[in-house]
Short mmCIF file of N, CA, C and O in Angstrom, two decimals:
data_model
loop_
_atom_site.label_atom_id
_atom_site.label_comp_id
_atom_site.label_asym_id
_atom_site.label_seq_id
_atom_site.Cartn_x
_atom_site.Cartn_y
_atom_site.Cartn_z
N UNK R 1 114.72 99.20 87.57
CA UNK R 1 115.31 97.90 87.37
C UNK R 1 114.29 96.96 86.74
O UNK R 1 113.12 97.32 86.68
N UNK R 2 114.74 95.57 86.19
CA UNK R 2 114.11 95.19 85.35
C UNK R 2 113.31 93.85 86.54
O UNK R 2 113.99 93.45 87.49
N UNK R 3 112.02 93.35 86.33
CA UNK R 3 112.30 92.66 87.54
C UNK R 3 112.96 91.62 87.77
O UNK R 3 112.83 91.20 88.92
N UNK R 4 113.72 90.97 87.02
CA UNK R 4 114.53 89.95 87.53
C UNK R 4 115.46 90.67 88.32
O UNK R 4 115.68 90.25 89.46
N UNK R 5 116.24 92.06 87.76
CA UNK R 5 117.37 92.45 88.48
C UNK R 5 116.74 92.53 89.94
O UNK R 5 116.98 91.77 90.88
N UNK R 6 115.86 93.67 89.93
CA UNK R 6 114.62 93.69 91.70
C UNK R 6 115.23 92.37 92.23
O UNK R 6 116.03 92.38 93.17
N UNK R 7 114.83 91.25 91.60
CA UNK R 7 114.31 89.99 92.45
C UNK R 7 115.95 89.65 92.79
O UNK R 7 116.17 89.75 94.00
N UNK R 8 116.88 89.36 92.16
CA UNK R 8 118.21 89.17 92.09
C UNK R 8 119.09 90.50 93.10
O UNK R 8 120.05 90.13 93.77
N UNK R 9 118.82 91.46 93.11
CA UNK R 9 119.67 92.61 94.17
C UNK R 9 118.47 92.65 95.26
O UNK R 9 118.56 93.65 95.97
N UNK R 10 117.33 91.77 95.58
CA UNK R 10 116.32 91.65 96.73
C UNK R 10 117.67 90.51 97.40
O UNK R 10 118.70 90.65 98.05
N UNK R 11 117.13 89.71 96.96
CA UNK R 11 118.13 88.14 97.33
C UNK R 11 119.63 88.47 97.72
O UNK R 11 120.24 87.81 98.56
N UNK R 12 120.16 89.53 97.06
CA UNK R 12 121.45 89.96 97.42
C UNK R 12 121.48 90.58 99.13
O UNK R 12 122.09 90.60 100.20
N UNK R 13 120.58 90.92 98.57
CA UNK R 13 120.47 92.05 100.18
C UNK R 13 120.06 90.66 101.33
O UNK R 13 120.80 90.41 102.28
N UNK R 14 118.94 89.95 101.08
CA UNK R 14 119.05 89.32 102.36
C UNK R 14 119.89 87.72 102.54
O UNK R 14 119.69 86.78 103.31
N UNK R 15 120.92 87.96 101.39
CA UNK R 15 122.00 86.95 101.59
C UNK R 15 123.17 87.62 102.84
O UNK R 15 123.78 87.09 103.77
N UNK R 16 123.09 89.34 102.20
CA UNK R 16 124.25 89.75 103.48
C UNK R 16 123.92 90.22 104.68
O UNK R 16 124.64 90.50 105.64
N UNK R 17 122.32 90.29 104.50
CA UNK R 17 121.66 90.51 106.26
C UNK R 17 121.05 91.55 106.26
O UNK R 17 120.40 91.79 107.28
N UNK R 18 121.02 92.67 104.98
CA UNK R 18 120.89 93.67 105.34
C UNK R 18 119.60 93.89 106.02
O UNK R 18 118.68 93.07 105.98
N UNK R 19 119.52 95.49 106.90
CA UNK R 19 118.53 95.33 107.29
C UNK R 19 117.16 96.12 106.55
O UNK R 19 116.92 97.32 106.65
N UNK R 20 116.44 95.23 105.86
CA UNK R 20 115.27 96.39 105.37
C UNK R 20 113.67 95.13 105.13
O UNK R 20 113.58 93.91 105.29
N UNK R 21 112.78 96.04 104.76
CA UNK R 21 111.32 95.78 105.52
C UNK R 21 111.02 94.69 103.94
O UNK R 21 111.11 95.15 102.80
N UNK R 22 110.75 93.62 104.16
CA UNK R 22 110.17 92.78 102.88
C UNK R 22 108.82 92.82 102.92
O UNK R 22 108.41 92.38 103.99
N UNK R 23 107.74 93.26 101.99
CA UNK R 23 106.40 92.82 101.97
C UNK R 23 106.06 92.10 101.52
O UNK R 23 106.87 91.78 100.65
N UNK R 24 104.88 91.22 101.50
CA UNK R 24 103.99 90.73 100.57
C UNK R 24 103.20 91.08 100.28
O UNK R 24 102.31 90.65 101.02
N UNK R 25 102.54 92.16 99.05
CA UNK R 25 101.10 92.15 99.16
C UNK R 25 99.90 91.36 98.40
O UNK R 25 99.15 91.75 97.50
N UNK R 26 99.99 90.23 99.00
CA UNK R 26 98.84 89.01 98.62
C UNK R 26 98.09 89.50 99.38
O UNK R 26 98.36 90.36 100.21
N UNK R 27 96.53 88.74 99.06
CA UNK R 27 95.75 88.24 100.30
C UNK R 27 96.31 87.11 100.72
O UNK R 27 97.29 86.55 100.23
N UNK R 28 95.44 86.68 101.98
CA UNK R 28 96.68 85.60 102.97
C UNK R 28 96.57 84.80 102.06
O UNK R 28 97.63 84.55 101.48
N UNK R 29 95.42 84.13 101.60
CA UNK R 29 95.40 82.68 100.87
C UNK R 29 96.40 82.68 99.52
O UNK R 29 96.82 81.55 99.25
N UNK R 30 96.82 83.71 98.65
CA UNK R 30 97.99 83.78 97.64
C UNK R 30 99.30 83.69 98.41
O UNK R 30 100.35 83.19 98.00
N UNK R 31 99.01 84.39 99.86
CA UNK R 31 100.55 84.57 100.34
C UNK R 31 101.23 82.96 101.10
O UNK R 31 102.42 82.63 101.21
N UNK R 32 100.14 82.28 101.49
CA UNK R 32 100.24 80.90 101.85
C UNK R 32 100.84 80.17 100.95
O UNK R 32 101.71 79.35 101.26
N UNK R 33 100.48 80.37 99.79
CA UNK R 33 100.66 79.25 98.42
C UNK R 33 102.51 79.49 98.18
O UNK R 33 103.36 78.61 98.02
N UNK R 34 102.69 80.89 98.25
CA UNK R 34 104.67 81.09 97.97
C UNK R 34 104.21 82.74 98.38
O UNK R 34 103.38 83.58 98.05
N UNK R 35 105.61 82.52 99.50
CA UNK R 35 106.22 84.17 99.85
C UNK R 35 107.45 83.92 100.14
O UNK R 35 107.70 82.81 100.60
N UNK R 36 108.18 84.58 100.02
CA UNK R 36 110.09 84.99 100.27
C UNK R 36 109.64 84.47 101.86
O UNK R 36 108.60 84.47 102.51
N UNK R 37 111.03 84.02 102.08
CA UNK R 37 111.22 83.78 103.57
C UNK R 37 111.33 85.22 104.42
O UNK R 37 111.88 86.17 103.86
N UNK R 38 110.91 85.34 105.50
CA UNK R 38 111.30 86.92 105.92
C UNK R 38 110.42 88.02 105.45
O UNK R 38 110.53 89.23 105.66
N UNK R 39 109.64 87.46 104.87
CA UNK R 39 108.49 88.65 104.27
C UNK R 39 107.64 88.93 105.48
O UNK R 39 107.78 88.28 106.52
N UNK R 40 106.92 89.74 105.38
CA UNK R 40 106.40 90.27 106.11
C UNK R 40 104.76 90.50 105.32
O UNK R 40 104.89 91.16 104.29
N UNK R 41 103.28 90.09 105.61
CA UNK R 41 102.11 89.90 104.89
C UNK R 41 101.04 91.42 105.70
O UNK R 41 100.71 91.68 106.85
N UNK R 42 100.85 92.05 104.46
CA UNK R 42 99.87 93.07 104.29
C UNK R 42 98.84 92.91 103.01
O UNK R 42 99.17 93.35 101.91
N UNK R 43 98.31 92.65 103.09
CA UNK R 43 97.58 92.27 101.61
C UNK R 43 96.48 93.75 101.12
O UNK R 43 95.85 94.45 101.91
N UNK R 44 96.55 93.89 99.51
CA UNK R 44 96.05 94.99 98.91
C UNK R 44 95.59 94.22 97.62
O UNK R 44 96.06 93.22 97.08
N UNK R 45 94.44 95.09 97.30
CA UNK R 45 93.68 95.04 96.03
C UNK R 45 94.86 95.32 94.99
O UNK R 45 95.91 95.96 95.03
N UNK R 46 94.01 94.34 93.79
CA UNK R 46 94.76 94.48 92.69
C UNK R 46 94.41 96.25 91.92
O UNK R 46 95.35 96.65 91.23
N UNK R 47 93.72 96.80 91.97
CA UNK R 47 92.94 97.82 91.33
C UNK R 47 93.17 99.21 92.40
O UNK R 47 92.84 99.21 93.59
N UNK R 48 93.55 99.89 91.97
CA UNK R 48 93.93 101.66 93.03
C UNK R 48 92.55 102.14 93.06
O UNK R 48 91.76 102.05 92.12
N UNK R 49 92.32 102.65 94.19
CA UNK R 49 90.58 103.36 94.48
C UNK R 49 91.13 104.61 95.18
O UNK R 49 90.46 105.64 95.09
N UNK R 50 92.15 104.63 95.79
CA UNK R 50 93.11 105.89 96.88
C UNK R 50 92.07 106.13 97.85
O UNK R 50 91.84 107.26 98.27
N UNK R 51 91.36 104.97 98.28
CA UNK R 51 90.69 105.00 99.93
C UNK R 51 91.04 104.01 100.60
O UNK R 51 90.70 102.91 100.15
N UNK R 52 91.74 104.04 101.73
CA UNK R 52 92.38 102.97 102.53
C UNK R 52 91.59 101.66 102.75
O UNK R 52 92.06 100.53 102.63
N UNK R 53 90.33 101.99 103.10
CA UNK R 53 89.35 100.66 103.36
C UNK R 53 88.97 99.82 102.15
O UNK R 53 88.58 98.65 102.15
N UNK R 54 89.24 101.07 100.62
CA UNK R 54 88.58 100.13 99.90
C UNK R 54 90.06 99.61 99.05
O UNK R 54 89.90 98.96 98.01
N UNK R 55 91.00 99.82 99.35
CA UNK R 55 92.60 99.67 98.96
C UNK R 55 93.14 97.95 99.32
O UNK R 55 93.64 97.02 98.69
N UNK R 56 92.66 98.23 100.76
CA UNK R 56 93.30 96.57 101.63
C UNK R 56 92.58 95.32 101.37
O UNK R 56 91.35 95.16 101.36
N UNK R 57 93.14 94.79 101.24
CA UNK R 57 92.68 93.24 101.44
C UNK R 57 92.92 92.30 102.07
O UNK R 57 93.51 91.29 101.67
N UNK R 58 92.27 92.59 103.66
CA UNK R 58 92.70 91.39 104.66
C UNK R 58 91.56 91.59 105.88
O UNK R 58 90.91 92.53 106.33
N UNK R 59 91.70 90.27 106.13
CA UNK R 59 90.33 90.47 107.61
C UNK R 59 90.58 91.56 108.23
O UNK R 59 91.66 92.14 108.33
N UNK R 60 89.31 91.89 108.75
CA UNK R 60 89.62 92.61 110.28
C UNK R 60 89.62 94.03 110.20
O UNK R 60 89.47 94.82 111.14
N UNK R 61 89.91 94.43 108.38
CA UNK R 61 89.66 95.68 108.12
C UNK R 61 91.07 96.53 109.35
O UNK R 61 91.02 97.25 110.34
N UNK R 62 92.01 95.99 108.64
CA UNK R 62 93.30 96.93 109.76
C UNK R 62 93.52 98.07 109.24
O UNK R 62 93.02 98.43 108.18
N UNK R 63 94.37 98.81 110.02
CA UNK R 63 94.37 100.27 109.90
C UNK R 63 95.55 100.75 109.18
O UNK R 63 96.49 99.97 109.03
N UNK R 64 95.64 102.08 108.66
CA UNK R 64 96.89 102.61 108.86
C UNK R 64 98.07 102.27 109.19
O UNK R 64 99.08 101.94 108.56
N UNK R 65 97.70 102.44 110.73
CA UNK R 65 98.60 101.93 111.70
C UNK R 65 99.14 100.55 112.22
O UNK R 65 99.98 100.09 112.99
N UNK R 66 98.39 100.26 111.55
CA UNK R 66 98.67 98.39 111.12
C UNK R 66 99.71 98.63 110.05
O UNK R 66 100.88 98.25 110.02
N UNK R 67 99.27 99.07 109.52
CA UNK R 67 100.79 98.79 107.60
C UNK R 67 101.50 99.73 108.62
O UNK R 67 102.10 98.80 109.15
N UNK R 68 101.90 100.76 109.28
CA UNK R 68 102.54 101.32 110.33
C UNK R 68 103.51 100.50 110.75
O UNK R 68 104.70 100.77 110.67
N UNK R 69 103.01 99.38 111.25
CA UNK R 69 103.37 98.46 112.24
C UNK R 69 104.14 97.73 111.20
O UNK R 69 105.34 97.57 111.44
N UNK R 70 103.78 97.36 110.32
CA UNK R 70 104.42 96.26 109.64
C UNK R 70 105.91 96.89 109.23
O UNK R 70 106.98 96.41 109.59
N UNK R 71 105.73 98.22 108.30
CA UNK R 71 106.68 98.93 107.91
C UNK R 71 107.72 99.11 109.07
O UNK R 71 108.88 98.73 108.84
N UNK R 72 107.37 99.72 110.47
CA UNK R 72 108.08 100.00 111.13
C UNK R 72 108.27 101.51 111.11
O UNK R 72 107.84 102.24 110.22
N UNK R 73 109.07 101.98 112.33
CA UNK R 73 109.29 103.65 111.99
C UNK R 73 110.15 104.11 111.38
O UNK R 73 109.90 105.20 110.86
N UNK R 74 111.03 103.72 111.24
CA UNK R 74 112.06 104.62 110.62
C UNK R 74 111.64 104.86 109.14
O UNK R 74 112.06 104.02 108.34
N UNK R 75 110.87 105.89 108.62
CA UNK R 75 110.53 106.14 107.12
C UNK R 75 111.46 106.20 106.07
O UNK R 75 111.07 106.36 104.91
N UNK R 76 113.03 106.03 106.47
CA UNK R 76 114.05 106.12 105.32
C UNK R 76 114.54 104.76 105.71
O UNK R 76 115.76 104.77 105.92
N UNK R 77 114.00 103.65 105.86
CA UNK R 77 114.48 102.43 105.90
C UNK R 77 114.12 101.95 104.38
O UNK R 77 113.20 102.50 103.76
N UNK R 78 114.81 100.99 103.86
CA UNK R 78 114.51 100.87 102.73
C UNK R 78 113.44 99.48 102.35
O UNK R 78 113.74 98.38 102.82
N UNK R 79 112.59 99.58 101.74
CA UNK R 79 111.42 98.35 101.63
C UNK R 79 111.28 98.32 100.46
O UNK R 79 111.26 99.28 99.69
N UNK R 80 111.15 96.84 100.13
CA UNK R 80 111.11 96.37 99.07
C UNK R 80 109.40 95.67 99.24
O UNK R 80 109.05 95.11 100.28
N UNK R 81 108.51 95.82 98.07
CA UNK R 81 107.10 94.70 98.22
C UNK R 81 107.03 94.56 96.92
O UNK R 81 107.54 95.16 95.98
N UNK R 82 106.15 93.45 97.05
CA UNK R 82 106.00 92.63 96.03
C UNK R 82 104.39 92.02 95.79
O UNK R 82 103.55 92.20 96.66
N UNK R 83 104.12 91.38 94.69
CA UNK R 83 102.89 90.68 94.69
C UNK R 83 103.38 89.47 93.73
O UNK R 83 104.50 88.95 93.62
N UNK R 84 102.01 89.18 92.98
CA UNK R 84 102.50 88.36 91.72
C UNK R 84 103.09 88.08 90.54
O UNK R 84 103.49 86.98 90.17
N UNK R 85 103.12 89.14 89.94
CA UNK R 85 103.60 89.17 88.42
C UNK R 85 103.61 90.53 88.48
O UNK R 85 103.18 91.28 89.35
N UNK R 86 104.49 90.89 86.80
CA UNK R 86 104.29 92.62 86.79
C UNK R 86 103.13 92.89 86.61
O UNK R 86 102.71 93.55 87.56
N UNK R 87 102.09 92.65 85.56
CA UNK R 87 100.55 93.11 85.78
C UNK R 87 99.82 93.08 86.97
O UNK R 87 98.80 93.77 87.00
N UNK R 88 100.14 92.36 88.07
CA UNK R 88 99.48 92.80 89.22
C UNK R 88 100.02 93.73 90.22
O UNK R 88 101.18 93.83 90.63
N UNK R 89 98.80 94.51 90.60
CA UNK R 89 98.53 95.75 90.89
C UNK R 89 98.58 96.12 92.62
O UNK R 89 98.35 97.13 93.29
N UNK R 90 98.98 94.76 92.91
CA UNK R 90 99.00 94.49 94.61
C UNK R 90 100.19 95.59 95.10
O UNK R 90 100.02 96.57 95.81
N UNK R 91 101.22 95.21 94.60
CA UNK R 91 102.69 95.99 94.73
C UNK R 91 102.38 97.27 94.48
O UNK R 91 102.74 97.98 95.42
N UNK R 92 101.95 97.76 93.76
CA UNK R 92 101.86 98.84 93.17
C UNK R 92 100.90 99.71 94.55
O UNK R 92 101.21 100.63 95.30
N UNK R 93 99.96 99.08 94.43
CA UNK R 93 98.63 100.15 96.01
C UNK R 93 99.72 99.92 96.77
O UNK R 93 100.46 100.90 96.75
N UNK R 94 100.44 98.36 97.94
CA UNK R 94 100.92 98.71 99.05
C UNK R 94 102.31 99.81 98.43
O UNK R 94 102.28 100.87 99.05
N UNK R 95 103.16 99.78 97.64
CA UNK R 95 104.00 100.80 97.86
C UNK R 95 103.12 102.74 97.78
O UNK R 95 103.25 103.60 98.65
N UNK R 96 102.47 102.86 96.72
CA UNK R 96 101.71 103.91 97.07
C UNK R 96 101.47 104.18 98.31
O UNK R 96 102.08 105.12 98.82
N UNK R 97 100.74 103.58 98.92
CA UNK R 97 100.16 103.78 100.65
C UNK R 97 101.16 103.82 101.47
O UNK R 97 100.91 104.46 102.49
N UNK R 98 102.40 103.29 101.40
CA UNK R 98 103.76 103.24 102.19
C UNK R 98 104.17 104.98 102.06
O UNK R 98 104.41 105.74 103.00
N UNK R 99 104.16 105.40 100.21
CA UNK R 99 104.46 106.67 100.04
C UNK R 99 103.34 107.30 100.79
O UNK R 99 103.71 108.30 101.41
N UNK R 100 102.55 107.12 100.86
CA UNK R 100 101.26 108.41 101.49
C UNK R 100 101.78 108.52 102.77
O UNK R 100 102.01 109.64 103.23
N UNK R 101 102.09 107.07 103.69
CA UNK R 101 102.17 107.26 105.04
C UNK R 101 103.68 107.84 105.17
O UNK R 101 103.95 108.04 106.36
N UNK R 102 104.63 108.13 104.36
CA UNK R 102 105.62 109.05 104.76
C UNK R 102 107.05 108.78 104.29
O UNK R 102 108.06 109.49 104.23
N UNK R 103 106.68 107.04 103.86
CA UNK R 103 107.71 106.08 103.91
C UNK R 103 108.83 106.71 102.40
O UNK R 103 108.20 107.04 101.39
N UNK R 104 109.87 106.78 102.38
CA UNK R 104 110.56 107.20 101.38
C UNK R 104 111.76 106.48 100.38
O UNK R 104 112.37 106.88 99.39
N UNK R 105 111.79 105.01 101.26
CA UNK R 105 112.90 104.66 100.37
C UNK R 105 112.17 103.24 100.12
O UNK R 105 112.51 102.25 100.77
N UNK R 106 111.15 103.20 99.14
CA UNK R 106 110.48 101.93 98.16
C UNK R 106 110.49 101.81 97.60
O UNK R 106 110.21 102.71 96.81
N UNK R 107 110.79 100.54 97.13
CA UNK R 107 110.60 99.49 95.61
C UNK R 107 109.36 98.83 95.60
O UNK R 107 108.67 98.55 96.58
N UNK R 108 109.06 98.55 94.16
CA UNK R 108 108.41 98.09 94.04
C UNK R 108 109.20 96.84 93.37
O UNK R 108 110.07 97.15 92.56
N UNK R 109 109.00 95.61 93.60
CA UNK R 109 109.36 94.37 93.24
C UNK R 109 108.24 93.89 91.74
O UNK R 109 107.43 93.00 91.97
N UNK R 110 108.25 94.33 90.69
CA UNK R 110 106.99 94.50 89.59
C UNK R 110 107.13 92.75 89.19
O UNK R 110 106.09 92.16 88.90
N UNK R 111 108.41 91.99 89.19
CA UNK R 111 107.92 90.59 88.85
C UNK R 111 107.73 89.64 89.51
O UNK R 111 107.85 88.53 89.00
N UNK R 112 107.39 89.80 90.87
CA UNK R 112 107.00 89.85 92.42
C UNK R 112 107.41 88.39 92.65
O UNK R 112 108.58 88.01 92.61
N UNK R 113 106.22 87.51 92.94
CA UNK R 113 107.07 85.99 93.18
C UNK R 113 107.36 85.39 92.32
O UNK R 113 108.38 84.70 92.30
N UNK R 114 106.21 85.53 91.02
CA UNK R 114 106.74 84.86 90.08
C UNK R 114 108.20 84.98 89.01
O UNK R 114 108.66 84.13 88.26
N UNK R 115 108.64 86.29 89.28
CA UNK R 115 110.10 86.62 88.89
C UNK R 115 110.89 85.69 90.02
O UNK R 115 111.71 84.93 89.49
N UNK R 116 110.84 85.63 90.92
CA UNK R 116 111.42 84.86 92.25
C UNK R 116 111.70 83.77 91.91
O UNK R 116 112.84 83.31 91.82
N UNK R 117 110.54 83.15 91.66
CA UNK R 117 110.38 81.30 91.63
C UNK R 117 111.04 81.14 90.12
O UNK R 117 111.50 80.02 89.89
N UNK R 118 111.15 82.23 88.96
CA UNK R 118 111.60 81.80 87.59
C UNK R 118 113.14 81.50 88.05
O UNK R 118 113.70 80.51 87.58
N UNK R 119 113.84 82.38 88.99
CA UNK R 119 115.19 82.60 89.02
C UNK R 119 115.59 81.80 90.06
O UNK R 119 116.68 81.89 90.61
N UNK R 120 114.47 80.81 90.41
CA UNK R 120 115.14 79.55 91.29
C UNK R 120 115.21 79.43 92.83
O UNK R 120 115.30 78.43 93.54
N UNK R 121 115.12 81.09 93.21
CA UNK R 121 115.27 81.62 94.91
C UNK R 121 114.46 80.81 95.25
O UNK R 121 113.62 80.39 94.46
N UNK R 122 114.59 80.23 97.13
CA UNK R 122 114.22 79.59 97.31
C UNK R 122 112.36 80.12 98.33
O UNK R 122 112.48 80.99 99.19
N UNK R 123 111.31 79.68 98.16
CA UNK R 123 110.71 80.46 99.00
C UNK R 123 109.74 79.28 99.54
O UNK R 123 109.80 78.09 99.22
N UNK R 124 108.75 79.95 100.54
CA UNK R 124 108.22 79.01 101.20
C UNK R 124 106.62 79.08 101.33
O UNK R 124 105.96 80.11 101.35
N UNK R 125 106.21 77.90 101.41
CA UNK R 125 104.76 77.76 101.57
C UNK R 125 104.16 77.13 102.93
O UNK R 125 104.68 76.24 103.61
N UNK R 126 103.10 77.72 103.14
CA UNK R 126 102.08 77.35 104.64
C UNK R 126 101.14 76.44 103.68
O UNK R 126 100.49 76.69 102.66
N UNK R 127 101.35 75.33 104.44
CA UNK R 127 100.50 74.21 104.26
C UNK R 127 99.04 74.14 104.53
O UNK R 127 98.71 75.19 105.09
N UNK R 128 98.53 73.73 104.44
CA UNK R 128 97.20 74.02 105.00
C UNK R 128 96.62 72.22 105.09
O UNK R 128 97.17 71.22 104.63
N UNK R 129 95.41 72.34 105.82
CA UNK R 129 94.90 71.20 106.21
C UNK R 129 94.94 69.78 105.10
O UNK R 129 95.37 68.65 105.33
N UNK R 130 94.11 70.54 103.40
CA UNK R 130 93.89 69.68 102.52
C UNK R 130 95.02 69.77 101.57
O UNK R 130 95.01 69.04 100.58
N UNK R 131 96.34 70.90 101.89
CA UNK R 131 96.98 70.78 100.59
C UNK R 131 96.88 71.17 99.62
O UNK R 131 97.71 70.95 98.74
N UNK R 132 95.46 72.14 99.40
CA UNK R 132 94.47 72.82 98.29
C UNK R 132 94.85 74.14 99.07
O UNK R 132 95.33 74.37 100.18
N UNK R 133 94.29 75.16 97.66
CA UNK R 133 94.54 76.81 98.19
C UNK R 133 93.57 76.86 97.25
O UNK R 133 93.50 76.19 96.22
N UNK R 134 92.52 78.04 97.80
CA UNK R 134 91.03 78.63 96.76
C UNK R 134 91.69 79.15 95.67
O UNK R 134 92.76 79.72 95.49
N UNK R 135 90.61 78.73 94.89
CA UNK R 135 91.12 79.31 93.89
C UNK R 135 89.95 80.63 93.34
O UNK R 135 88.91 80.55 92.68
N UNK R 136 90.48 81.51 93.79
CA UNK R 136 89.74 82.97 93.61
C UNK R 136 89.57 83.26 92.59
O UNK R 136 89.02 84.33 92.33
#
């Protein structure tokens, strides 16, 4: 699909409730600035290395079993993730790593928020103290 369609049959699905796993893969400080309501935050490198530690991008150095957790068990549930634009590479590692850990029914969302925010959907931002987000 093209990504507007992604972003447009994403929005479809959680207009009628359905039930399936939304990601984000920002780091927190991109995912603060705009994420889909209902998303769910795992953050990954823009660049594929295919080693878990050097793949993620988030404190604390979580596990496996952390994106485990996020995904949930049922491996034929269907998940949709996303990052920023189609050139970024965020979407791309967390769905890979979803496929490694077993997971079988993923999208990749390739025009991630910024296909989102072109087509008007509505999404939301965490405020922060100054109102400013780093600019990395």
């Amino acid at each position: 699909m093209a990504p507007d369609e992604l972003a447009t049959w994403t929005q479809a699905m959680i207009d009628s409730g359905e039930d399936f796993v939304l990601v984000d893969a920002h780091p927190r400080w991109e995912f603060e600035m705009a994420y889909v309501e209902g998303a769910k935050h795992f953050g990954f490198k823009s660049n594929w290395v295919g080693d878990w530690a050097a793949d993620v991008d988030m404190d604390g150095s979580p596990s496996q079993d952390d994106y485990r957790a996020v995904l949930g068990p049922d491996l034929d549930k269907k998940i949709v993730i996303y990052c920023g634009f189609t050139k970024c590479g965020r979407s791309h590692n967390a769905s890979v790593w979803a496929k490694e850990l077993g997971y079988t029914n993923v999208y990749r969302a390739p025009g991630g928020i910024t296909a989102w925010k072109d087509l008007g959907y509505s999404y939301k931002v965490v405020p922060n103290e100054n109102h400013v987000y780093p600019n990395r």
